[in-house]
Structures are given as C-alpha cells and as structure tokens.
Amino acid sequence: MTQPSIAVAGTGAFAGALVRALARHPQPLSLHVLSSDARRAADLAELGRDHAALTGAPPTCTAHRVNIGHPGELDRLLAKVRADALVVCTSEHSPAERTTAPSAWTALLAEAGFGLTLPLQATHVLRYGQACRRVTPDTMLVNACFPDAVNPVLAALGTPVTCGLGNVATLAAVLAARLDLVGQRPLQLLAHHAHLHTPASPADEARAWLDGEGTDLTRHLASLRRRDRAHLNEVGAAAAAAPLAALVGAGPTHHGHLPAPAGLPGGYPVTVRHRRVDLRLPPGVTRSEAIAWNTERGRLDGAAVDSDGTVRLEEPALAALRRHWPDAPGQWSATDLTWLRDDLLRLRDRLRSLPVPAPAGPSPEPSLQGVAP
C-alpha cells in the first residue's frame, strides 16, 4: 500500500513553514514541492528532508519543477505525482510587496482592501484545480491563497476545492494556546480573513464559543493581532499540518478550524477526517446563518463574495479603484475572472511605476499569508 502523499505548490514563507511542519510528521508521508523555480523547489525539499532526519520522522520530500502556464506539462507532472492532496500556496500577488516594494499599487490596495486582489489570488489555484479535474480527479485541492474569498469563486466555476488554510485556523491556533486549551475542540470560532485585523466596529468582530457557550475573546484577539506577522504566518502554516494529515489518512481525526471548506465563504470550526471536512458549529447556529454571517464580513476586505461566486466591491473600494480605472465593475461573476485578472495586471504594471502618494491616514496591516511562485 502506498503511503499518503501531499504536494505543496509554492516556496514562499507559508509554503516553507508548511513543508517543514509536514516533514516532522510522525507518520509516513510522501511530500512533493512544486515550483516554477527548480532551485527553490530543490532547496525547500532538501530542507524538508533535513527536518525529517533531525526529528527521526518518516516523511520523504521530493522537488519538481512545474510550468503552470503549459497545461500539457502540468498535467503530466500531476499525473506523475498523483498526490492525495494538492496544497496551493502560490499566487500573483504577495502581501509582502507592501513593505518590500511600496508603490501607488500597494497604496491602492491599502485603501481599497485586500479583496481587490482576488483575481490575482485565484489564477494559479484555478489552473491547478482544472488540471486535477483533467488527470487526477481524486486529488483534493486545498488553497492557501485568500481562500475565504477565492474558494467560493472556484466552486462556482465547477472546480471542487476541499478547504483552505490559514486565516481562521491561525487565529484559532493562537487563541487555543493563549487559553491553555488541549486541542481546539472546546473552541468554536467564526472568523473571516478580514478578522486578521481589528474591525472598525465591535459589531463586526469575530464570534467565539467555549464549551458551547458564547464568549468575548476580543482582548485575546487584540493581543495576538499585535504580534509579528511573520511569526503568526509560521504558526498558521504549522497548524495546517494536523488537518492535512487527517485529510490524507496519515493522522487522527482533527477538531479545529479551516477557511472556506467546500467553497464556503469565510472561516468555520470543522472536524477533519480522511477525505472529509465537516462543519462543527456551536449550538443554536445553523449552517445558513454561519454562511450568511461570513459572507457579510467579507465586506471588511472591500469585496464580499456570495456562495454562488458573485463578487461585490464595497463603495469605498470601488471609489478608490475607479480613480485609476474609471469604468471598473462594481460587481462581477466567477466567469469574469480571466479578463479581470488581465486588466488588474495591466493596472498593477502602470501603478508600480508610480510612487506612494502622501498618506491620508493609517492603513491596515498586510495580510498574514505570504505567497510566492
């Protein structure tokens, strides 16, 4: 019997921390690192093997160069790897750009909200998902790139996506540690990607329950949001190892939190078993209520995404965008993804050549998850 396998697409900070965490898993796993940069893939795979050796863990780690722009090559690679789960940690926008290469583009995103990057976050994972449908339909697609908003769009396009990583899972992992919980089972948290930052209105704050009772964790959330983003990113990646292992049958049932299970908007408490992710909502909260609550909180990112994949830009986000793109749409469907992505890339190229405008006020922190090709 072959051992469970997980492929990780990407070599950025989140992907690297995830590979290291999986490499230390106590049960056999076959890990694969996919990247357009063969050297980076080889380096990360070697680092994964080092972590496995240092801890005496059994996972193996192999590097592969991938060309997602060439469907034939991508199909052949995925058919060769035939992973139980493919985790996509690569997109066309990195939140790190805000600090590494500030420009009029990053200033626009700071004003309009992270939701504006949705088309750039979705392209790579969509290509991977389409390839899986063609050649390895049993491979479970897991998205680490803005999953709270991207996964509903993928689902609307007929690309099955099992769940996301990070975001609500990062918040829950840190909260469980702060509360001295043994595992996350006593904790149930409803939180969107936007809740990585403090909402302007207390009414928009994440909702939490402990042992089935509603509780206010605002103080703890405020404290963890002040932590270094790179450290929180690493926690989120490390916390992803347990649900991924459970998902591919290499670990016990996991009671935790994940964003966008089965293409739902936002983040939820879940139970993860072999090839299955189920919601574990608190008493008195229905599935439809939880979905509606998360859909509404998406507006805090500047773009709310309905469960049918319709994206609606909030008025402030649209106003900021139309200063640079006068006829930009205020609402679009999943089928508009390709041309929107192309137009956003052209806009980005133009704005990257312009300096950051004089600040008009405080801007939000960058997103937790950094992704790289």
Tab-separated table of N, CA and C in Angstrom, residues 125-272:
chain	number	residue	atom	x	y	z
A	125	VAL	N	-4.319	28.864	-8.496
A	125	VAL	CA	-5.039	27.737	-7.896
A	125	VAL	C	-6.109	27.221	-8.850
A	126	LEU	N	-6.693	28.092	-9.655
A	126	LEU	CA	-7.678	27.648	-10.643
A	126	LEU	C	-7.015	26.742	-11.676
A	127	ARG	N	-5.834	27.116	-12.133
A	127	ARG	CA	-5.129	26.285	-13.116
A	127	ARG	C	-4.770	24.924	-12.532
A	128	TYR	N	-4.312	24.921	-11.297
A	128	TYR	CA	-4.008	23.637	-10.645
A	128	TYR	C	-5.292	22.813	-10.492
A	129	GLY	N	-6.369	23.461	-10.083
A	129	GLY	CA	-7.619	22.738	-9.900
A	129	GLY	C	-8.152	22.163	-11.192
A	130	GLN	N	-8.072	22.922	-12.266
A	130	GLN	CA	-8.525	22.429	-13.564
A	130	GLN	C	-7.689	21.244	-14.021
A	131	ALA	N	-6.372	21.298	-13.765
A	131	ALA	CA	-5.503	20.184	-14.137
A	131	ALA	C	-5.840	18.933	-13.335
A	132	CYS	N	-6.132	19.107	-12.052
A	132	CYS	CA	-6.527	17.954	-11.233
A	132	CYS	C	-7.811	17.330	-11.773
A	133	ARG	N	-8.744	18.152	-12.169
A	133	ARG	CA	-10.001	17.610	-12.732
A	133	ARG	C	-9.719	16.792	-13.991
A	134	ARG	N	-8.736	17.216	-14.771
A	134	ARG	CA	-8.450	16.516	-16.024
A	134	ARG	C	-7.742	15.189	-15.806
A	135	VAL	N	-6.758	15.162	-14.893
A	135	VAL	CA	-5.884	13.975	-14.836
A	135	VAL	C	-5.892	13.241	-13.512
A	136	THR	N	-6.181	13.922	-12.404
A	136	THR	CA	-6.186	13.253	-11.088
A	136	THR	C	-7.406	13.710	-10.299
A	137	PRO	N	-8.601	13.336	-10.717
A	137	PRO	CA	-9.815	13.834	-10.064
A	137	PRO	C	-9.949	13.434	-8.605
A	138	ASP	N	-9.180	12.452	-8.148
A	138	ASP	CA	-9.238	12.064	-6.737
A	138	ASP	C	-8.352	12.941	-5.857
A	139	THR	N	-7.522	13.784	-6.460
A	139	THR	CA	-6.682	14.681	-5.679
A	139	THR	C	-7.539	15.781	-5.049
A	140	MET	N	-7.398	15.964	-3.748
A	140	MET	CA	-8.142	17.004	-3.041
A	140	MET	C	-7.386	18.325	-3.152
A	141	LEU	N	-8.075	19.360	-3.602
A	141	LEU	CA	-7.468	20.679	-3.781
A	141	LEU	C	-7.632	21.491	-2.504
A	142	VAL	N	-6.520	22.012	-1.993
A	142	VAL	CA	-6.511	22.835	-0.786
A	142	VAL	C	-5.833	24.164	-1.145
A	143	ASN	N	-6.481	25.267	-0.839
A	143	ASN	CA	-5.997	26.577	-1.267
A	143	ASN	C	-5.577	27.428	-0.080
A	144	ALA	N	-4.334	27.906	-0.110
A	144	ALA	CA	-3.827	28.766	0.958
A	144	ALA	C	-3.772	30.230	0.542
A	145	CYS	N	-4.308	30.576	-0.627
A	145	CYS	CA	-4.243	31.944	-1.141
A	145	CYS	C	-5.608	32.617	-1.035
A	146	PHE	N	-5.805	33.427	0.014
A	146	PHE	CA	-7.044	34.164	0.235
A	146	PHE	C	-8.256	33.242	0.059
A	147	PRO	N	-8.245	32.062	0.717
A	147	PRO	CA	-9.303	31.071	0.477
A	147	PRO	C	-10.698	31.542	0.839
A	148	ASP	N	-10.835	32.413	1.845
A	148	ASP	CA	-12.152	32.880	2.281
A	148	ASP	C	-12.957	33.475	1.127
A	149	ALA	N	-12.267	34.104	0.184
A	149	ALA	CA	-12.938	34.719	-0.959
A	149	ALA	C	-12.715	33.946	-2.251
A	150	VAL	N	-11.548	33.346	-2.414
A	150	VAL	CA	-11.224	32.639	-3.657
A	150	VAL	C	-12.001	31.329	-3.784
A	151	ASN	N	-12.118	30.582	-2.703
A	151	ASN	CA	-12.749	29.259	-2.801
A	151	ASN	C	-14.203	29.306	-3.289
A	152	PRO	N	-15.025	30.274	-2.855
A	152	PRO	CA	-16.372	30.338	-3.420
A	152	PRO	C	-16.374	30.584	-4.935
A	153	VAL	N	-15.392	31.338	-5.422
A	153	VAL	CA	-15.284	31.582	-6.862
A	153	VAL	C	-14.888	30.296	-7.583
A	154	LEU	N	-13.937	29.550	-7.007
A	154	LEU	CA	-13.537	28.277	-7.600
A	154	LEU	C	-14.720	27.315	-7.677
A	155	ALA	N	-15.462	27.229	-6.590
A	155	ALA	CA	-16.612	26.322	-6.561
A	155	ALA	C	-17.646	26.715	-7.611
A	156	ALA	N	-17.866	28.026	-7.784
A	156	ALA	CA	-18.826	28.492	-8.775
A	156	ALA	C	-18.387	28.151	-10.193
A	157	LEU	N	-17.077	28.022	-10.401
A	157	LEU	CA	-16.540	27.673	-11.709
A	157	LEU	C	-16.484	26.158	-11.919
A	158	GLY	N	-16.989	25.392	-10.950
A	158	GLY	CA	-17.001	23.939	-11.086
A	158	GLY	C	-15.683	23.279	-10.748
A	159	THR	N	-14.829	23.990	-10.009
A	159	THR	CA	-13.545	23.432	-9.577
A	159	THR	C	-13.671	23.050	-8.106
A	160	PRO	N	-13.830	21.770	-7.800
A	160	PRO	CA	-14.011	21.364	-6.397
A	160	PRO	C	-12.800	21.737	-5.551
A	161	VAL	N	-13.049	22.367	-4.418
A	161	VAL	CA	-11.971	22.742	-3.508
A	161	VAL	C	-12.363	22.246	-2.121
A	162	THR	N	-11.492	21.477	-1.506
A	162	THR	CA	-11.808	20.831	-0.230
A	162	THR	C	-11.871	21.832	0.915
A	163	CYS	N	-10.882	22.732	0.964
A	163	CYS	CA	-10.836	23.716	2.045
A	163	CYS	C	-9.693	24.674	1.771
A	164	GLY	N	-9.500	25.594	2.699
A	164	GLY	CA	-8.352	26.486	2.660
A	164	GLY	C	-7.466	26.251	3.868
A	165	LEU	N	-6.440	27.088	3.995
A	165	LEU	CA	-5.536	27.041	5.145
A	165	LEU	C	-5.296	28.460	5.646
A	166	GLY	N	-4.830	28.579	6.891
A	166	GLY	CA	-4.507	29.877	7.461
A	166	GLY	C	-5.739	30.616	7.946
A	167	ASN	N	-5.580	31.942	8.127
A	167	ASN	CA	-6.673	32.843	8.496
A	167	ASN	C	-7.398	32.400	9.767
A	168	VAL	N	-8.627	31.880	9.693
A	168	VAL	CA	-9.317	31.469	10.913
A	168	VAL	C	-8.531	30.402	11.660
A	169	ALA	N	-7.839	29.532	10.928
A	169	ALA	CA	-7.047	28.483	11.579
A	169	ALA	C	-5.884	29.069	12.358
A	170	THR	N	-5.284	30.136	11.846
A	170	THR	CA	-4.203	30.812	12.558
A	170	THR	C	-4.725	31.456	13.831
A	171	LEU	N	-5.831	32.180	13.717
A	171	LEU	CA	-6.423	32.817	14.896
A	171	LEU	C	-6.779	31.785	15.956
A	172	ALA	N	-7.400	30.682	15.538
A	172	ALA	CA	-7.824	29.657	16.489
A	172	ALA	C	-6.635	28.991	17.168
A	173	ALA	N	-5.575	28.734	16.400
A	173	ALA	CA	-4.395	28.085	16.975
A	173	ALA	C	-3.768	28.957	18.064
A	174	VAL	N	-3.659	30.254	17.801
A	174	VAL	CA	-3.061	31.153	18.790
A	174	VAL	C	-3.997	31.329	19.985
A	175	LEU	N	-5.293	31.432	19.734
A	175	LEU	CA	-6.252	31.557	20.838
A	175	LEU	C	-6.213	30.330	21.743
A	176	ALA	N	-6.152	29.145	21.142
A	176	ALA	CA	-6.109	27.914	21.943
A	176	ALA	C	-4.876	27.902	22.841
A	177	ALA	N	-3.755	28.390	22.300
A	177	ALA	CA	-2.530	28.451	23.110
A	177	ALA	C	-2.683	29.465	24.245
A	178	ARG	N	-3.274	30.623	23.939
A	178	ARG	CA	-3.465	31.652	24.964
A	178	ARG	C	-4.406	31.182	26.065
A	179	LEU	N	-5.377	30.367	25.705
A	179	LEU	CA	-6.382	29.906	26.666
A	179	LEU	C	-5.992	28.596	27.340
A	180	ASP	N	-4.787	28.114	27.027
A	180	ASP	CA	-4.278	26.860	27.611
A	180	ASP	C	-5.214	25.682	27.322
A	181	LEU	N	-5.749	25.633	26.125
A	181	LEU	CA	-6.620	24.528	25.736
A	181	LEU	C	-5.794	23.347	25.257
A	182	VAL	N	-6.261	22.158	25.531
A	182	VAL	CA	-5.640	20.952	24.989
A	182	VAL	C	-6.372	20.633	23.692
A	183	GLY	N	-5.837	21.103	22.581
A	183	GLY	CA	-6.544	20.978	21.315
A	183	GLY	C	-7.587	22.066	21.172
A	184	GLN	N	-8.198	22.144	20.005
A	184	GLN	CA	-9.167	23.204	19.722
A	184	GLN	C	-10.619	22.766	19.870
A	185	ARG	N	-10.849	21.542	20.283
A	185	ARG	CA	-12.228	21.050	20.330
A	185	ARG	C	-13.149	21.907	21.190
A	186	PRO	N	-12.701	22.440	22.354
A	186	PRO	CA	-13.612	23.270	23.163
A	186	PRO	C	-13.923	24.625	22.519
A	187	LEU	N	-13.111	25.034	21.531
A	187	LEU	CA	-13.234	26.355	20.925
A	187	LEU	C	-13.972	26.271	19.594
A	188	GLN	N	-14.895	27.186	19.381
A	188	GLN	CA	-15.584	27.313	18.093
A	188	GLN	C	-15.563	28.788	17.704
A	189	LEU	N	-14.945	29.061	16.565
A	189	LEU	CA	-14.700	30.435	16.138
A	189	LEU	C	-15.232	30.632	14.728
A	190	LEU	N	-16.040	31.663	14.561
A	190	LEU	CA	-16.427	32.115	13.227
A	190	LEU	C	-15.602	33.361	12.933
A	191	ALA	N	-14.777	33.298	11.907
A	191	ALA	CA	-13.909	34.432	11.602
A	191	ALA	C	-13.532	34.413	10.127
A	192	HIS	N	-13.535	35.571	9.522
A	192	HIS	CA	-13.175	35.757	8.132
A	192	HIS	C	-11.709	36.184	8.048
A	193	HIS	N	-11.149	36.105	6.838
A	193	HIS	CA	-9.792	36.627	6.611
A	193	HIS	C	-9.657	38.050	7.149
A	194	ALA	N	-10.710	38.846	7.003
A	194	ALA	CA	-10.664	40.239	7.455
A	194	ALA	C	-10.410	40.353	8.945
A	195	HIS	N	-10.702	39.302	9.717
A	195	HIS	CA	-10.526	39.358	11.165
A	195	HIS	C	-9.078	39.159	11.601
A	196	LEU	N	-8.180	39.039	10.646
A	196	LEU	CA	-6.773	39.108	10.998
A	196	LEU	C	-6.435	40.505	11.515
A	197	HIS	N	-7.311	41.459	11.241
A	197	HIS	CA	-7.157	42.830	11.697
A	197	HIS	C	-8.393	43.212	12.516
A	198	THR	N	-8.259	44.193	13.358
A	198	THR	CA	-9.362	44.628	14.200
A	198	THR	C	-10.394	45.384	13.365
A	199	PRO	N	-11.642	44.952	13.357
A	199	PRO	CA	-12.656	45.680	12.589
A	199	PRO	C	-12.958	47.035	13.220
A	200	ALA	N	-13.409	47.966	12.374
A	200	ALA	CA	-13.708	49.312	12.871
A	200	ALA	C	-14.854	49.295	13.864
A	201	SER	N	-15.837	48.427	13.641
A	201	SER	CA	-16.992	48.351	14.541
A	201	SER	C	-16.931	47.074	15.369
A	202	PRO	N	-17.127	47.161	16.686
A	202	PRO	CA	-17.162	45.954	17.518
A	202	PRO	C	-18.230	44.955	17.063
A	203	ALA	N	-19.272	45.433	16.396
A	203	ALA	CA	-20.330	44.540	15.921
A	203	ALA	C	-19.843	43.600	14.824
A	204	ASP	N	-18.714	43.953	14.206
A	204	ASP	CA	-18.163	43.129	13.128
A	204	ASP	C	-17.082	42.167	13.614
A	205	GLU	N	-16.831	42.126	14.924
A	205	GLU	CA	-15.766	41.279	15.461
A	205	GLU	C	-16.105	39.796	15.269
A	206	ALA	N	-15.058	38.973	15.266
A	206	ALA	CA	-15.237	37.519	15.180
A	206	ALA	C	-16.109	37.028	16.332
A	207	ARG	N	-16.785	35.896	16.113
A	207	ARG	CA	-17.644	35.311	17.143
A	207	ARG	C	-16.987	34.051	17.686
A	208	ALA	N	-17.053	33.868	19.009
A	208	ALA	CA	-16.374	32.733	19.634
A	208	ALA	C	-17.255	32.071	20.680
A	209	TRP	N	-17.059	30.771	20.824
A	209	TRP	CA	-17.735	29.963	21.842
A	209	TRP	C	-16.698	29.072	22.511
A	210	LEU	N	-16.846	28.888	23.817
A	210	LEU	CA	-16.025	27.939	24.570
A	210	LEU	C	-16.955	26.942	25.242
A	211	ASP	N	-16.720	25.666	24.966
A	211	ASP	CA	-17.578	24.605	25.503
A	211	ASP	C	-19.049	24.883	25.219
A	212	GLY	N	-19.321	25.419	24.035
A	212	GLY	CA	-20.685	25.641	23.600
A	212	GLY	C	-21.320	26.929	24.080
A	213	GLU	N	-20.592	27.707	24.887
A	213	GLU	CA	-21.130	28.959	25.416
A	213	GLU	C	-20.472	30.142	24.714
A	214	GLY	N	-21.268	31.103	24.267
A	214	GLY	CA	-20.726	32.305	23.648
A	214	GLY	C	-19.800	33.039	24.596
A	215	THR	N	-18.682	33.544	24.083
A	215	THR	CA	-17.707	34.220	24.929
A	215	THR	C	-17.044	35.349	24.155
A	216	ASP	N	-16.584	36.354	24.861
A	216	ASP	CA	-15.921	37.504	24.250
A	216	ASP	C	-14.414	37.309	24.348
A	217	LEU	N	-13.772	37.120	23.201
A	217	LEU	CA	-12.320	36.930	23.166
A	217	LEU	C	-11.605	38.134	22.561
A	218	THR	N	-12.285	39.287	22.568
A	218	THR	CA	-11.726	40.489	21.934
A	218	THR	C	-10.359	40.839	22.488
A	219	ARG	N	-10.202	40.709	23.793
A	219	ARG	CA	-8.918	41.064	24.413
A	219	ARG	C	-7.806	40.185	23.871
A	220	HIS	N	-8.060	38.893	23.758
A	220	HIS	CA	-7.038	37.982	23.244
A	220	HIS	C	-6.773	38.225	21.759
A	221	LEU	N	-7.828	38.521	21.004
A	221	LEU	CA	-7.653	38.786	19.578
A	221	LEU	C	-6.810	40.043	19.364
A	222	ALA	N	-7.080	41.074	20.158
A	222	ALA	CA	-6.314	42.308	20.027
A	222	ALA	C	-4.839	42.067	20.324
A	223	SER	N	-4.576	41.233	21.309
A	223	SER	CA	-3.196	40.940	21.677
A	223	SER	C	-2.461	40.178	20.576
A	224	LEU	N	-3.095	39.152	20.021
A	224	LEU	CA	-2.402	38.360	19.002
A	224	LEU	C	-2.242	39.139	17.699
A	225	ARG	N	-3.156	40.078	17.415
A	225	ARG	CA	-3.030	40.875	16.193
A	225	ARG	C	-1.832	41.810	16.243
A	226	ARG	N	-1.319	42.069	17.449
A	226	ARG	CA	-0.133	42.919	17.575
A	226	ARG	C	1.157	42.144	17.354
A	227	ARG	N	1.058	40.845	17.247
A	227	ARG	CA	2.271	40.040	17.073
A	227	ARG	C	2.854	40.222	15.686
A	228	ASP	N	4.134	39.910	15.567
A	228	ASP	CA	4.821	39.995	14.286
A	228	ASP	C	4.124	39.116	13.256
A	229	ARG	N	3.813	39.671	12.084
A	229	ARG	CA	3.056	38.948	11.082
A	229	ARG	C	3.793	37.700	10.587
A	230	ALA	N	5.098	37.776	10.477
A	230	ALA	CA	5.852	36.599	10.028
A	230	ALA	C	5.726	35.462	11.031
A	231	HIS	N	5.715	35.789	12.320
A	231	HIS	CA	5.573	34.755	13.340
A	231	HIS	C	4.188	34.115	13.279
A	232	LEU	N	3.160	34.937	13.121
A	232	LEU	CA	1.806	34.404	13.018
A	232	LEU	C	1.647	33.549	11.764
A	233	ASN	N	2.285	33.977	10.676
A	233	ASN	CA	2.245	33.201	9.443
A	233	ASN	C	2.811	31.798	9.666
A	234	GLU	N	3.903	31.753	10.418
A	234	GLU	CA	4.532	30.463	10.692
A	234	GLU	C	3.629	29.586	11.553
A	235	VAL	N	2.958	30.208	12.526
A	235	VAL	CA	2.005	29.453	13.348
A	235	VAL	C	0.892	28.881	12.478
A	236	GLY	N	0.367	29.702	11.559
A	236	GLY	CA	-0.705	29.247	10.687
A	236	GLY	C	-0.293	28.077	9.812
A	237	ALA	N	0.929	28.127	9.291
A	237	ALA	CA	1.419	27.032	8.453
A	237	ALA	C	1.631	25.771	9.284
A	238	ALA	N	2.213	25.925	10.471
A	238	ALA	CA	2.437	24.766	11.335
A	238	ALA	C	1.111	24.145	11.766
A	239	ALA	N	0.109	24.991	12.024
A	239	ALA	CA	-1.197	24.493	12.447
A	239	ALA	C	-1.900	23.733	11.331
A	240	ALA	N	-1.475	23.950	10.090
A	240	ALA	CA	-2.115	23.277	8.952
A	240	ALA	C	-1.701	21.821	8.823
A	241	ALA	N	-0.614	21.420	9.468
A	241	ALA	CA	-0.111	20.052	9.300
A	241	ALA	C	-1.108	19.014	9.806
A	242	ALA	N	-1.696	19.252	10.966
A	242	ALA	CA	-2.608	18.255	11.554
A	242	ALA	C	-3.859	18.029	10.701
A	243	PRO	N	-4.578	19.080	10.267
A	243	PRO	CA	-5.740	18.811	9.416
A	243	PRO	C	-5.366	18.196	8.070
A	244	LEU	N	-4.231	18.576	7.504
A	244	LEU	CA	-3.818	17.970	6.240
A	244	LEU	C	-3.512	16.486	6.415
A	245	ALA	N	-2.834	16.149	7.503
A	245	ALA	CA	-2.534	14.740	7.761
A	245	ALA	C	-3.822	13.937	7.933
A	246	ALA	N	-4.778	14.501	8.674
A	246	ALA	CA	-6.061	13.810	8.843
A	246	ALA	C	-6.772	13.654	7.504
A	247	LEU	N	-6.682	14.673	6.674
A	247	LEU	CA	-7.377	14.668	5.387
A	247	LEU	C	-6.869	13.567	4.457
A	248	VAL	N	-5.561	13.299	4.487
A	248	VAL	CA	-4.999	12.283	3.585
A	248	VAL	C	-4.875	10.918	4.247
A	249	GLY	N	-5.364	10.784	5.480
A	249	GLY	CA	-5.341	9.494	6.155
A	249	GLY	C	-4.038	9.164	6.835
A	250	ALA	N	-3.263	10.197	7.193
A	250	ALA	CA	-1.986	9.976	7.867
A	250	ALA	C	-2.006	10.480	9.300
A	251	GLY	N	-3.181	10.723	9.833
A	251	GLY	CA	-3.277	11.216	11.197
A	251	GLY	C	-4.686	11.035	11.729
A	252	PRO	N	-4.867	11.268	13.028
A	252	PRO	CA	-6.186	11.077	13.645
A	252	PRO	C	-7.160	12.171	13.231
A	253	THR	N	-8.429	11.963	13.531
A	253	THR	CA	-9.448	12.979	13.300
A	253	THR	C	-9.035	14.280	13.978
A	254	HIS	N	-9.221	15.383	13.263
A	254	HIS	CA	-8.780	16.689	13.759
A	254	HIS	C	-9.983	17.585	14.005
A	255	HIS	N	-10.084	18.119	15.221
A	255	HIS	CA	-11.125	19.083	15.563
A	255	HIS	C	-10.475	20.454	15.629
A	256	GLY	N	-10.737	21.282	14.638
A	256	GLY	CA	-10.081	22.579	14.582
A	256	GLY	C	-10.877	23.578	13.783
A	257	HIS	N	-10.177	24.378	13.001
A	257	HIS	CA	-10.801	25.432	12.207
A	257	HIS	C	-10.119	25.514	10.847
A	258	LEU	N	-10.914	25.822	9.813
A	258	LEU	CA	-10.369	25.998	8.471
A	258	LEU	C	-11.196	27.037	7.726
A	259	PRO	N	-10.546	27.773	6.838
A	259	PRO	CA	-11.313	28.679	5.989
A	259	PRO	C	-11.911	27.959	4.777
A	260	ALA	N	-13.065	28.435	4.373
A	260	ALA	CA	-13.688	28.069	3.099
A	260	ALA	C	-13.801	26.582	2.814
A	261	PRO	N	-14.276	25.766	3.771
A	261	PRO	CA	-14.480	24.347	3.457
A	261	PRO	C	-15.547	24.187	2.372
A	262	ALA	N	-15.271	23.324	1.404
A	262	ALA	CA	-16.206	23.054	0.297
A	262	ALA	C	-16.632	24.318	-0.436
A	263	GLY	N	-15.752	25.321	-0.474
A	263	GLY	CA	-16.050	26.530	-1.220
A	263	GLY	C	-16.932	27.532	-0.511
A	264	LEU	N	-17.159	27.373	0.796
A	264	LEU	CA	-17.970	28.345	1.534
A	264	LEU	C	-17.152	29.607	1.795
A	265	PRO	N	-17.806	30.767	1.859
A	265	PRO	CA	-17.073	31.999	2.174
A	265	PRO	C	-16.725	32.082	3.656
A	266	GLY	N	-15.529	32.585	3.978
A	266	GLY	CA	-15.141	32.793	5.363
A	266	GLY	C	-14.606	31.556	6.052
A	267	GLY	N	-14.458	31.644	7.408
A	267	GLY	CA	-13.839	30.567	8.170
A	267	GLY	C	-14.742	30.002	9.241
A	268	TYR	N	-14.558	28.697	9.552
A	268	TYR	CA	-15.505	27.944	10.385
A	268	TYR	C	-14.780	26.949	11.292
A	269	PRO	N	-15.408	26.558	12.400
A	269	PRO	CA	-14.934	25.392	13.144
A	269	PRO	C	-15.291	24.130	12.355
A	270	VAL	N	-14.352	23.183	12.311
A	270	VAL	CA	-14.555	21.991	11.482
A	270	VAL	C	-14.031	20.744	12.191
A	271	THR	N	-14.480	19.614	11.691
A	271	THR	CA	-13.901	18.319	12.032
A	271	THR	C	-13.364	17.721	10.735
A	272	VAL	N	-12.097	17.319	10.747
A	272	VAL	CA	-11.440	16.799	9.546
A	272	VAL	C	-11.139	15.319	9.733
